[in-house]
Structure formats: structure tokens, C-alpha cells
mmCIF file of C-alpha atoms and ligand atoms in Angstrom:
data_model
loop_
_atom_site.group_PDB
_atom_site.id
_atom_site.type_symbol
_atom_site.label_atom_id
_atom_site.label_comp_id
_atom_site.label_asym_id
_atom_site.label_seq_id
_atom_site.Cartn_x
_atom_site.Cartn_y
_atom_site.Cartn_z
ATOM 1 C CA MET A 1 0.149 0.116 -0.009
ATOM 2 C CA THR A 2 0.781 3.671 -0.666
ATOM 3 C CA THR A 3 1.137 6.221 1.898
ATOM 4 C CA ALA A 4 1.750 10.085 1.258
ATOM 5 C CA ILE A 5 3.326 11.895 4.535
ATOM 6 C CA ILE A 6 2.845 15.939 3.935
ATOM 7 C CA GLY A 7 5.388 17.033 6.366
ATOM 8 C CA THR A 8 8.422 15.654 6.988
ATOM 9 C CA GLY A 9 9.489 17.190 10.128
ATOM 10 C CA GLY A 10 10.309 15.981 14.108
ATOM 11 C CA LEU A 11 7.087 13.923 13.683
ATOM 12 C CA GLY A 12 6.415 13.096 9.867
ATOM 13 C CA SER A 13 9.854 11.988 9.616
ATOM 14 C CA VAL A 14 9.226 9.302 12.911
ATOM 15 C CA ILE A 15 6.286 8.320 11.058
ATOM 16 C CA ALA A 16 7.866 7.540 7.602
ATOM 17 C CA ARG A 17 10.762 5.664 9.439
ATOM 18 C CA HIS A 18 8.479 3.517 11.283
ATOM 19 C CA LEU A 19 5.866 3.074 8.058
ATOM 20 C CA GLY A 20 9.018 2.075 5.850
ATOM 21 C CA SER A 21 10.410 -0.058 8.128
ATOM 22 C CA GLY A 22 7.088 -1.763 8.401
ATOM 23 C CA GLY A 23 7.181 -2.316 4.112
ATOM 24 C CA GLU A 24 4.822 0.945 3.560
ATOM 25 C CA THR A 25 5.391 2.399 0.512
ATOM 26 C CA LEU A 26 5.750 6.271 0.508
ATOM 27 C CA ARG A 27 5.404 9.599 -1.029
ATOM 28 C CA LEU A 28 7.139 12.318 1.062
ATOM 29 C CA SER A 29 6.370 16.286 0.721
ATOM 30 C CA SER A 30 7.601 19.054 2.242
ATOM 31 C CA ALA A 31 7.701 22.818 2.021
ATOM 32 C CA ASP A 32 11.861 22.838 1.304
ATOM 33 C CA SER A 33 11.878 19.975 -0.693
ATOM 34 C CA GLU A 34 15.247 18.689 0.279
ATOM 35 C CA SER A 35 14.197 17.891 3.552
ATOM 36 C CA ALA A 36 11.573 15.494 2.055
ATOM 37 C CA ARG A 37 14.415 14.515 -0.696
ATOM 38 C CA SER A 38 16.789 13.581 1.827
ATOM 39 C CA LEU A 39 14.288 11.553 4.256
ATOM 40 C CA ALA A 40 13.161 9.396 1.296
ATOM 41 C CA ALA A 41 17.088 9.041 0.074
ATOM 42 C CA GLU A 42 17.866 7.568 4.070
ATOM 43 C CA ILE A 43 14.410 5.453 4.256
ATOM 44 C CA GLY A 44 15.729 3.382 0.947
ATOM 45 C CA PRO A 45 13.631 2.526 -2.335
ATOM 46 C CA GLY A 46 10.382 2.225 -0.874
ATOM 47 C CA ALA A 47 10.173 6.132 -0.558
ATOM 48 C CA VAL A 48 10.044 8.546 -3.221
ATOM 49 C CA ALA A 49 10.109 12.590 -2.607
ATOM 50 C CA ALA A 50 7.275 14.127 -4.605
ATOM 51 C CA GLY A 51 7.310 17.381 -6.530
ATOM 52 C CA ASP A 52 5.025 18.892 -4.338
ATOM 53 C CA ASN A 53 2.356 18.226 -2.199
ATOM 54 C CA ARG A 54 -0.374 17.276 -4.973
ATOM 55 C CA ASP A 55 2.172 15.268 -6.168
ATOM 56 C CA ALA A 56 2.403 13.235 -3.296
ATOM 57 C CA LEU A 57 -1.149 12.146 -3.405
ATOM 58 C CA GLN A 58 -0.710 10.400 -6.987
ATOM 59 C CA GLY A 59 -1.768 6.901 -6.153
ATOM 60 C CA ALA A 60 -1.503 7.349 -2.404
ATOM 61 C CA ASP A 61 -4.556 5.185 -0.488
ATOM 62 C CA ALA A 62 -3.780 7.639 2.296
ATOM 63 C CA VAL A 63 -2.142 10.710 3.575
ATOM 64 C CA VAL A 64 -0.683 11.864 6.764
ATOM 65 C CA LEU A 65 -1.248 15.998 7.301
ATOM 66 C CA ALA A 66 2.180 15.668 9.746
ATOM 67 C CA LEU A 67 1.922 19.757 9.675
ATOM 68 C CA ARG A 68 1.804 22.315 12.059
ATOM 69 C CA PHE A 69 -1.998 23.274 12.752
ATOM 70 C CA THR A 70 -1.314 26.979 11.709
ATOM 71 C CA VAL A 71 -0.255 25.548 8.042
ATOM 72 C CA LEU A 72 -2.755 22.687 7.920
ATOM 73 C CA LYS A 73 -5.619 24.703 6.418
ATOM 74 C CA SER A 74 -3.463 26.184 3.760
ATOM 75 C CA VAL A 75 -2.172 22.816 2.883
ATOM 76 C CA ILE A 76 -5.926 21.079 2.897
ATOM 77 C CA ASP A 77 -7.292 23.888 0.606
ATOM 78 C CA GLU A 78 -4.272 23.348 -1.752
ATOM 79 C CA ILE A 79 -5.047 19.388 -2.291
ATOM 80 C CA ALA A 80 -8.978 19.613 -1.387
ATOM 81 C CA GLY A 81 -9.436 18.458 -5.277
ATOM 82 C CA GLN A 82 -7.438 15.184 -4.342
ATOM 83 C CA LEU A 83 -8.995 14.633 -1.125
ATOM 84 C CA THR A 84 -12.415 12.885 -2.181
ATOM 85 C CA ASP A 85 -12.689 9.172 -0.826
ATOM 86 C CA LYS A 86 -9.203 9.770 0.567
ATOM 87 C CA VAL A 87 -8.204 8.494 4.113
ATOM 88 C CA VAL A 88 -6.397 11.745 5.965
ATOM 89 C CA VAL A 89 -4.720 10.865 8.729
ATOM 90 C CA VAL A 90 -3.968 14.218 10.796
ATOM 91 C CA PRO A 91 -1.698 14.257 13.998
ATOM 92 C CA SER A 92 -1.882 18.062 14.747
ATOM 93 C CA ASN A 93 -2.371 19.339 18.041
ATOM 94 C CA PRO A 94 -3.804 22.792 18.059
ATOM 95 C CA LEU A 95 -0.627 24.701 19.094
ATOM 96 C CA SER A 96 1.416 27.551 17.891
ATOM 97 C CA THR A 97 5.533 28.552 18.943
ATOM 98 C CA ASP A 98 6.135 32.404 18.779
ATOM 99 C CA ALA A 99 9.792 33.317 18.329
ATOM 100 C CA HIS A 100 10.648 32.841 21.676
ATOM 101 C CA GLY A 101 9.831 29.439 21.545
ATOM 102 C CA HIS A 102 6.597 30.024 24.014
ATOM 103 C CA VAL A 103 3.938 27.561 23.043
ATOM 104 C CA SER A 104 0.296 28.476 23.240
ATOM 105 C CA ARG A 105 -3.198 26.897 22.247
ATOM 106 C CA VAL A 106 -4.546 28.439 19.319
ATOM 107 C CA LEU A 107 -8.139 27.207 19.907
ATOM 108 C CA PRO A 108 -10.842 28.220 23.107
ATOM 109 C CA GLU A 109 -10.594 25.484 25.887
ATOM 110 C CA GLY A 110 -12.920 22.785 24.743
ATOM 111 C CA GLN A 111 -12.290 23.041 20.785
ATOM 112 C CA SER A 112 -10.550 19.893 19.646
ATOM 113 C CA SER A 113 -7.938 20.053 16.674
ATOM 114 C CA GLY A 114 -10.164 16.574 15.114
ATOM 115 C CA ALA A 115 -13.485 19.052 15.363
ATOM 116 C CA VAL A 116 -11.816 21.925 13.469
ATOM 117 C CA VAL A 117 -9.866 19.761 11.119
ATOM 118 C CA ALA A 118 -12.870 18.164 10.084
ATOM 119 C CA GLY A 119 -14.721 21.299 9.094
ATOM 120 C CA TRP A 120 -11.899 22.416 6.668
ATOM 121 C CA LEU A 121 -11.672 18.997 5.065
ATOM 122 C CA PRO A 122 -14.037 18.693 1.706
ATOM 123 C CA THR A 123 -16.805 16.413 1.453
ATOM 124 C CA GLY A 124 -15.987 12.810 0.793
ATOM 125 C CA ALA A 125 -12.621 13.054 2.485
ATOM 126 C CA ARG A 126 -12.154 10.436 5.137
ATOM 127 C CA LEU A 127 -10.651 11.667 8.467
ATOM 128 C CA ALA A 128 -9.047 10.228 10.939
ATOM 129 C CA MET A 129 -7.107 11.724 14.195
ATOM 130 C CA ALA A 130 -3.989 10.047 14.871
ATOM 131 C CA PHE A 131 -0.117 9.613 15.039
ATOM 132 C CA GLY A 132 0.194 13.024 17.474
ATOM 133 C CA THR A 133 -1.070 11.139 20.396
ATOM 134 C CA MET A 134 2.398 11.174 22.014
ATOM 135 C CA SER A 135 5.945 13.043 21.574
ATOM 136 C CA ALA A 136 7.662 12.257 18.719
ATOM 137 C CA ASP A 137 10.943 10.892 20.832
ATOM 138 C CA LEU A 138 7.949 8.729 22.932
ATOM 139 C CA PHE A 139 6.467 7.683 19.606
ATOM 140 C CA GLU A 140 10.258 6.641 18.052
ATOM 141 C CA SER A 141 11.229 4.810 21.369
ATOM 142 C CA ALA A 142 8.040 2.766 22.007
ATOM 143 C CA SER A 143 7.468 0.975 18.708
ATOM 144 C CA ASN A 144 7.503 -2.600 18.240
ATOM 145 C CA ARG A 145 7.466 -2.689 22.146
ATOM 146 C CA SER A 146 8.291 -6.247 23.335
ATOM 147 C CA PRO A 147 6.456 -8.666 24.861
ATOM 148 C CA ALA A 148 2.997 -6.548 24.282
ATOM 149 C CA LEU A 149 3.536 -3.901 21.400
ATOM 150 C CA ALA A 150 2.228 -0.357 22.812
ATOM 151 C CA VAL A 151 -1.053 1.194 21.894
ATOM 152 C CA LEU A 152 -1.763 4.104 19.726
ATOM 153 C CA PHE A 153 -5.203 5.834 20.277
ATOM 154 C CA TYR A 154 -7.265 6.995 16.822
ATOM 155 C CA VAL A 155 -10.293 8.837 16.581
ATOM 156 C CA THR A 156 -12.765 8.402 13.366
ATOM 157 C CA ASP A 157 -16.152 8.996 12.385
ATOM 158 C CA ASP A 158 -15.401 6.857 8.925
ATOM 159 C CA ASP A 159 -15.095 2.867 8.861
ATOM 160 C CA ARG A 160 -12.917 2.943 6.251
ATOM 161 C CA ALA A 161 -10.497 5.620 7.608
ATOM 162 C CA GLY A 162 -10.614 3.518 10.752
ATOM 163 C CA ALA A 163 -9.569 0.281 8.932
ATOM 164 C CA GLU A 164 -6.715 2.099 7.191
ATOM 165 C CA VAL A 165 -5.612 3.894 10.184
ATOM 166 C CA ALA A 166 -5.703 0.896 12.229
ATOM 167 C CA ARG A 167 -3.418 -1.028 9.176
ATOM 168 C CA LEU A 168 -0.817 2.063 9.217
ATOM 169 C CA ILE A 169 -0.769 2.065 12.870
ATOM 170 C CA ARG A 170 0.138 -1.743 13.155
ATOM 171 C CA THR A 171 2.576 -1.142 10.564
ATOM 172 C CA THR A 172 4.229 1.058 12.592
ATOM 173 C CA GLY A 173 4.730 -1.101 15.448
ATOM 174 C CA PHE A 174 2.066 -0.124 17.515
ATOM 175 C CA GLU A 175 -1.576 -1.745 18.467
ATOM 176 C CA PRO A 176 -4.506 0.633 17.376
ATOM 177 C CA VAL A 177 -7.076 1.378 19.657
ATOM 178 C CA LYS A 178 -10.000 3.533 18.763
ATOM 179 C CA VAL A 179 -11.257 5.690 21.484
ATOM 180 C CA GLY A 180 -14.642 6.695 19.339
ATOM 181 C CA GLY A 181 -15.666 9.457 16.856
ATOM 182 C CA ILE A 182 -13.975 12.540 15.897
ATOM 183 C CA GLU A 183 -15.869 14.392 18.921
ATOM 184 C CA GLN A 184 -13.548 12.308 21.028
ATOM 185 C CA SER A 185 -10.576 13.877 19.587
ATOM 186 C CA GLY A 186 -9.330 16.565 22.455
ATOM 187 C CA ARG A 187 -8.545 13.624 24.849
ATOM 188 C CA LEU A 188 -5.807 12.669 22.459
ATOM 189 C CA GLU A 189 -4.511 16.130 21.820
ATOM 190 C CA VAL A 190 -2.085 17.744 24.446
ATOM 191 C CA GLY A 191 -3.720 18.289 27.663
ATOM 192 C CA GLY A 192 -5.946 15.435 26.683
ATOM 193 C CA ASP A 193 -6.247 12.672 29.241
ATOM 194 C CA LEU A 194 -4.944 10.133 26.663
ATOM 195 C CA HIS A 195 -2.220 12.192 25.772
ATOM 196 C CA ASP A 196 1.604 10.914 26.086
ATOM 197 C CA LEU A 197 0.955 7.586 27.511
ATOM 198 C CA VAL A 198 2.654 4.469 26.463
ATOM 199 C CA VAL A 199 0.127 1.908 27.674
ATOM 200 C CA GLY A 200 -1.146 -1.749 26.637
ATOM 201 C CA PRO A 201 -4.372 -2.784 25.323
ATOM 202 C CA ALA A 202 -6.111 -3.433 28.474
ATOM 203 C CA LYS A 203 -4.647 -0.677 30.044
ATOM 204 C CA ALA A 204 -5.741 1.808 27.366
ATOM 205 C CA ARG A 205 -9.233 -0.154 27.494
ATOM 206 C CA SER A 206 -9.959 0.773 31.246
ATOM 207 C CA LEU A 207 -8.947 4.370 30.571
ATOM 208 C CA ILE A 208 -10.868 4.931 27.640
ATOM 209 C CA ASP A 209 -14.205 3.300 29.548
ATOM 210 C CA GLY A 210 -13.190 4.831 32.907
ATOM 211 C CA ALA A 211 -13.159 8.387 31.846
HETATM 212 N N1 NAP B 301 7.036 16.825 17.165
HETATM 213 C C1 NAP B 301 6.209 16.113 18.216
HETATM 214 O O1 NAP B 301 6.556 15.908 19.198
HETATM 215 C C2 NAP B 301 5.089 16.240 17.940
HETATM 216 C C3 NAP B 301 4.056 14.858 18.670
HETATM 217 C C4 NAP B 301 2.772 15.087 18.556
HETATM 218 C C5 NAP B 301 1.788 15.831 17.800
HETATM 219 N N2 NAP B 301 2.559 16.387 16.992
HETATM 220 C C6 NAP B 301 1.969 17.575 15.760
HETATM 221 O O2 NAP B 301 2.626 16.977 14.400
HETATM 222 C C7 NAP B 301 2.623 18.223 13.721
HETATM 223 C C8 NAP B 301 3.726 18.326 13.071
HETATM 224 O O3 NAP B 301 4.867 18.812 13.948
HETATM 225 P P1 NAP B 301 5.951 18.747 14.168
HETATM 226 O O4 NAP B 301 6.985 18.952 15.188
HETATM 227 O O5 NAP B 301 6.765 17.802 13.037
HETATM 228 O O6 NAP B 301 6.754 19.925 13.341
HETATM 229 P P2 NAP B 301 7.796 20.524 12.112
HETATM 230 O O7 NAP B 301 9.172 19.667 12.762
HETATM 231 O O8 NAP B 301 7.636 21.882 12.513
HETATM 232 O O9 NAP B 301 7.347 20.141 11.256
HETATM 233 C C9 NAP B 301 6.494 20.546 10.220
HETATM 234 C C10 NAP B 301 6.617 20.131 8.687
HETATM 235 O O10 NAP B 301 6.018 20.790 8.061
HETATM 236 C C11 NAP B 301 6.244 21.118 6.580
HETATM 237 N N3 NAP B 301 5.764 21.893 5.944
HETATM 238 C C12 NAP B 301 5.660 23.270 6.410
HETATM 239 N N4 NAP B 301 4.823 23.948 5.456
HETATM 240 C C13 NAP B 301 4.605 23.046 4.652
HETATM 241 C C14 NAP B 301 3.715 23.164 3.461
HETATM 242 N N5 NAP B 301 3.053 24.475 3.032
HETATM 243 N N6 NAP B 301 3.565 22.153 3.041
HETATM 244 C C15 NAP B 301 4.263 21.103 2.758
HETATM 245 N N7 NAP B 301 4.980 21.019 4.312
HETATM 246 C C16 NAP B 301 5.073 21.909 4.534
HETATM 247 C C17 NAP B 301 7.812 21.762 6.792
HETATM 248 O O11 NAP B 301 8.807 21.328 5.953
HETATM 249 P P3 NAP B 301 10.352 21.791 6.058
HETATM 250 O O12 NAP B 301 11.139 20.579 6.519
HETATM 251 O O13 NAP B 301 10.926 21.765 4.590
HETATM 252 O O14 NAP B 301 10.325 22.997 6.708
HETATM 253 C C18 NAP B 301 8.125 20.236 8.212
HETATM 254 O O15 NAP B 301 8.283 19.323 7.436
HETATM 255 C C19 NAP B 301 1.754 19.515 14.801
HETATM 256 O O16 NAP B 301 0.890 19.829 14.536
HETATM 257 C C20 NAP B 301 2.128 18.861 16.195
HETATM 258 O O17 NAP B 301 1.190 19.419 17.125
HETATM 259 C C21 NAP B 301 4.255 16.461 16.813
#
């Protein structure tokens, strides 16, 4: 299967390396095309750097938008024509960082990234929120945990997106666990009760149900 990853920074590069190690074919794109090119070269023959964001989607079954929340809408608008019936996976937390490195939330309390992104996507796109539930460092180190895989939580309202994101999560070396629909997205984001946890499936389910 082929997955496009738009954004090859701190998180997108780890998603790409894990998916590449799991045998996924990748089409990578970034603002500065050199960043996608060097990552593709590092991953090997299963990964190519696309000419641009639209080109990344050519032949892809799904796209991961590993972008800062503040650029997400402009990239969605740029690729909107190619998102009909496409699985769109978004890890973005609703944060922005100023010139001094101070991080602040860009949405009002109670409004989740998932709810806002769902409103930005064109009709026919199949959204799942996933891969942004832990720091890139933790995501890198907790892959293929033994003896039991660690969980990656996801949310979606779409069955096909759910099946596809579960497959991608398994390919990265984690156990997929669905928390619920997009209305549950806030639980996965920074500040949410399910954010930045490395747990197995039984603990994951008790946390979901216990809340
Ligand atoms: N890093 C983490 O630990 C972490 C954990 C959980 C969730 N997240 C979420 O993941 C998202 C990405 O975070 P990050 O830390 O990976 O950010 P980052 O390191 O700044 O990477 C952002 C990537 O987006 C690319 N980009 C920017 N504008 C673009 C455009 N118009 N078209 C194509 N690509 C563009 C950048 O390209 P260039 O490389 O060419 O500049 C870069 O590769 C954020 O929303 C964040 O909330 C991050």
C-alpha cells in the first residue's frame, strides 16, 4: 500500500521511518523539498520525494498531514481537489510556537483540533486523528515494544478511515485502539487524558471506559 506524508519534520520523519521499516511505500513532501528528498534517501527504495504536495497524493491510498496546526488549512485547501474518498490522517495538536519558543493553544478550551480539521476538509474526505497522541521521541522509542505492543489511540467517524489508520498504526509497530468518533479528539491532544501514554491494550481500554 502507498501512503503520502506531507510534512517531514520532527513527527512526520518518525512516522515515515516507522512506516518505511514496516514495508509501506511512501511519497513524501515538505515545504523545502530537500527535507523530503533526504528523508526518502535515508529510508531507501520504498520512499520517494514527491514534486510537491499535490504530487505526493498521486496513487496514495492515504495521506498523513504531519503539519503544524497553523499551516494545516492552507495545505488542505491546496490538495482539496484530490481528497475525495481519500483517508486523511491528522496528528496535529492545536498549538503555535512564537519567536521565543513559547507554546500556546490556538483554539478555545473545549474545541479540539479534530473538530476544526473535520470542518476544513472537503466532502468525501475520510478523516482519522492519529499519530499525534505522544511526543515524537516517545513514538520513536515505543515502537515494536516487547513482549506486548504499546497502544496508539485514534478517533474517526468513518469505518474505512478506521480500518486504514489501524493498518498504518500496526505497520508502525503499535496496537491500534479506537477511542470513539471525532468528538473524542480532545482526549488525544496535548492536555487530554489519553495524551503521551505508553500503555498496553487492557490498560488503554480501562482508561477509555473509566473516563
Ligand atoms: N513533534 C512532536 O513531538 C509531535 C508530537 C505530537 C503531535 N505533533 C504534531 O505534529 C505536527 C507536526 O509537528 P512537527 O513537530 O513535526 O513540526 P515540524 O518539525 O515543524 O515539521 C513540520 C513539517 O511541515 C512542513 N511544512 C510546512 N509548511 C508546509 C507546506 N506548506 N507544505 C508542505 N510541508 C510543509 C515542514 O517542511 P520543511 O521540513 O521543509 O520545513 C516540516 O517538514 C504538529 O501539528 C504537532 O502538533 C508533533
